Short mmCIF file of C-alpha atoms in Angstrom, two decimals:
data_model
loop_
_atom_site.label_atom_id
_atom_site.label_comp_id
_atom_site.label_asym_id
_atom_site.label_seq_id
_atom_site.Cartn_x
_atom_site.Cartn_y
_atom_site.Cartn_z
CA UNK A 1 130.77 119.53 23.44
CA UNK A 2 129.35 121.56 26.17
CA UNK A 3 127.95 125.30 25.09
CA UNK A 4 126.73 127.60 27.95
CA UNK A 5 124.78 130.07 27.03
CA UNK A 6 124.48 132.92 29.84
CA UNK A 7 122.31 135.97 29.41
CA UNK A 8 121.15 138.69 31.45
CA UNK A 9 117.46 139.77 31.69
CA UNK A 10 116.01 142.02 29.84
CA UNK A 11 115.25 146.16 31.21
CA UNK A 12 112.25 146.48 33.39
CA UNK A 13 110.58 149.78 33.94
CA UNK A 14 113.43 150.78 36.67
CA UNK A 15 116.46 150.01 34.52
CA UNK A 16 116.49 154.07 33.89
CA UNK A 17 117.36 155.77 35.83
CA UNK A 18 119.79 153.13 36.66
CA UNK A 19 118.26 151.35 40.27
CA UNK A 20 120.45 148.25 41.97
CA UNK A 21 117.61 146.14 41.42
CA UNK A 22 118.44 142.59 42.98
CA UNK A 23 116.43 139.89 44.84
CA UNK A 24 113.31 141.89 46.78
CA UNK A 25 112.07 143.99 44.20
CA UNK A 26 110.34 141.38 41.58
CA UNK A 27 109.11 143.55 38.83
CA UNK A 28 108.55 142.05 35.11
CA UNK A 29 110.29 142.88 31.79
CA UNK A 30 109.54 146.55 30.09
CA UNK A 31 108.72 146.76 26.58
CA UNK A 32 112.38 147.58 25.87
CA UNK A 33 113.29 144.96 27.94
CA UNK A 34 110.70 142.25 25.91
CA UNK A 35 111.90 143.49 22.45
CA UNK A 36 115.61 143.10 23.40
CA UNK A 37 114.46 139.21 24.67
CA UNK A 38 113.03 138.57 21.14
CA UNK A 39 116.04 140.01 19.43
CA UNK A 40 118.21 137.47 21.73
CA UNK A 41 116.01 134.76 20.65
CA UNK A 42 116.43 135.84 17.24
CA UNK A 43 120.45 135.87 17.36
CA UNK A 44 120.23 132.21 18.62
CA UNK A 45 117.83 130.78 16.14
CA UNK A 46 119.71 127.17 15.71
CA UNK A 47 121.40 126.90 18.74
CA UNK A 48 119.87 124.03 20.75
CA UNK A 49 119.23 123.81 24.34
CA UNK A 50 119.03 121.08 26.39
CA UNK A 51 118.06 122.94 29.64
CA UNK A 52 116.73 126.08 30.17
CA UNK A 53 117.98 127.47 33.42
CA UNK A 54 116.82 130.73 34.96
CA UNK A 55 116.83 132.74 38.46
CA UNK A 56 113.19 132.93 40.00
CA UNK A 57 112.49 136.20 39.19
CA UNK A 58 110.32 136.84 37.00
CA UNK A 59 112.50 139.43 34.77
CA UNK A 60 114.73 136.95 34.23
CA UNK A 61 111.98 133.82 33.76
CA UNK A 62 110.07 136.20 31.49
CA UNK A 63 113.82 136.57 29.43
CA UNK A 64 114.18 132.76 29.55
CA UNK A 65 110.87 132.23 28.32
CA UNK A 66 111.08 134.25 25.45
CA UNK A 67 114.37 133.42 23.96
CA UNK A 68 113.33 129.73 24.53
CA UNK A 69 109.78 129.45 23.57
CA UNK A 70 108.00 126.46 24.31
CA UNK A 71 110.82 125.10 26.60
CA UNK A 72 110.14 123.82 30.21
CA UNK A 73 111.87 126.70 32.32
CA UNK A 74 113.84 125.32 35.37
CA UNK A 75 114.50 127.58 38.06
CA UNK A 76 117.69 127.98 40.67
CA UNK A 77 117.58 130.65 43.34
CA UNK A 78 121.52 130.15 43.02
CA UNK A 79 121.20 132.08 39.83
CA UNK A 80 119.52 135.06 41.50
CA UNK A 81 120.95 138.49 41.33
CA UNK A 82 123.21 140.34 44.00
CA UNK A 83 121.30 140.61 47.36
CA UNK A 84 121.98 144.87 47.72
CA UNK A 85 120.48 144.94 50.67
CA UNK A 86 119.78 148.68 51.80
CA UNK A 87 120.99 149.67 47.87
CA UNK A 88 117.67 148.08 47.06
CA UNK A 89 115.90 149.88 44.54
CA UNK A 90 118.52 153.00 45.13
CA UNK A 91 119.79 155.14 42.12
CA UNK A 92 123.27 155.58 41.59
CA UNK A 93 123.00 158.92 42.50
CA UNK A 94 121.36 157.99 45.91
CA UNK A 95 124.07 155.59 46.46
CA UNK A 96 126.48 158.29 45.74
CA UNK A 97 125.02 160.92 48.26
CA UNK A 98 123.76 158.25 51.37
CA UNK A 99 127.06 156.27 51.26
CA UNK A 100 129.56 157.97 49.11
CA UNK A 101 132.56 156.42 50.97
CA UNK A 102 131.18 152.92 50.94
CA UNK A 103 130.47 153.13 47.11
CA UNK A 104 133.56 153.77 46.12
CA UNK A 105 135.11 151.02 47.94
CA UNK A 106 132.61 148.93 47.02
CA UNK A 107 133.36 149.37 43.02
CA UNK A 108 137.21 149.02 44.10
CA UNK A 109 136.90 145.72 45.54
CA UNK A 110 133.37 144.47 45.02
CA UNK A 111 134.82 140.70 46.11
CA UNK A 112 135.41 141.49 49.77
CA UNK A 113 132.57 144.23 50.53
CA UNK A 114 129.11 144.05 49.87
CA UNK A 115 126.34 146.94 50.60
CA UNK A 116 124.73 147.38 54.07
CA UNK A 117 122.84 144.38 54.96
CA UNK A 118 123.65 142.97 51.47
CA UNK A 119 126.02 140.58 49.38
CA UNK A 120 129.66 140.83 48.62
CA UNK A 121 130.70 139.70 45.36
CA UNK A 122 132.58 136.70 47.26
CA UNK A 123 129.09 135.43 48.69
CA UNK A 124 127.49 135.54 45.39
CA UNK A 125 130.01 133.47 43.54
CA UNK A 126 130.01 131.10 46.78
CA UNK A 127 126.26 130.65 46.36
CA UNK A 128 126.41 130.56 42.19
CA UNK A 129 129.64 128.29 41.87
#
């Protein structure tokens, strides 16, 4: 039987305050964000993995390499985070005061709009699926 394990990375030193942090800005895990890696690993002592698939970035390569040590790392740009375009690096409360129309649609109906210059959840799934 098949068993898919999917995880996201790990904080960085922008998780808080809260920053839509997707493909441009490529930062590496936080201490937090190592520590709650190695407690992940620690839940899935036993479980074994044939592949080891991550996203480029090397949050999410520095995740995959510590809840897998020792494993060969593959990467997929397919598996990289939303593209937020001009919500790069931009706080919630940023979001909230530049574009507060936009944002609200955006959390209504994520599928069919996307942020300026950015990704719609449709467009992710198209390039992930």
């Amino acid at each position: 039987m098949l068993t898919l394990v999917l995880t996201r990375h790990g904080h960085t030193d922008r998780s808080e305050p809260d920053q839509y942090l997707g493909q441009t800005i490529d930062i590496p895990l936080s201490v937090r964000g190592r520590s709650d890696a190695e407690r992940l690993r620690d839940r899935l002592t036993g479980i074994p993995f044939d592949r080891v698939i991550s996203s480029p970035l090397r949050r999410a390569v520095e995740t995959a390499t510590i809840i897998a040590p020792g494993r060969s790392i593959e990467t997929d740009p397919r598996l990289m985070e939303a593209d937020y375009g001009d919500w790069e690096g931009q706080t919630t409360e940023v979001l909230d005061a530049r574009w507060p129309d936009l944002r609200a649609a955006w959390m209504e109906d994520p599928a069919r709009l996307g942020p300026p210059n950015g990704e719609n959840g449709d467009a992710i799934a198209a390039r992930a699926g």
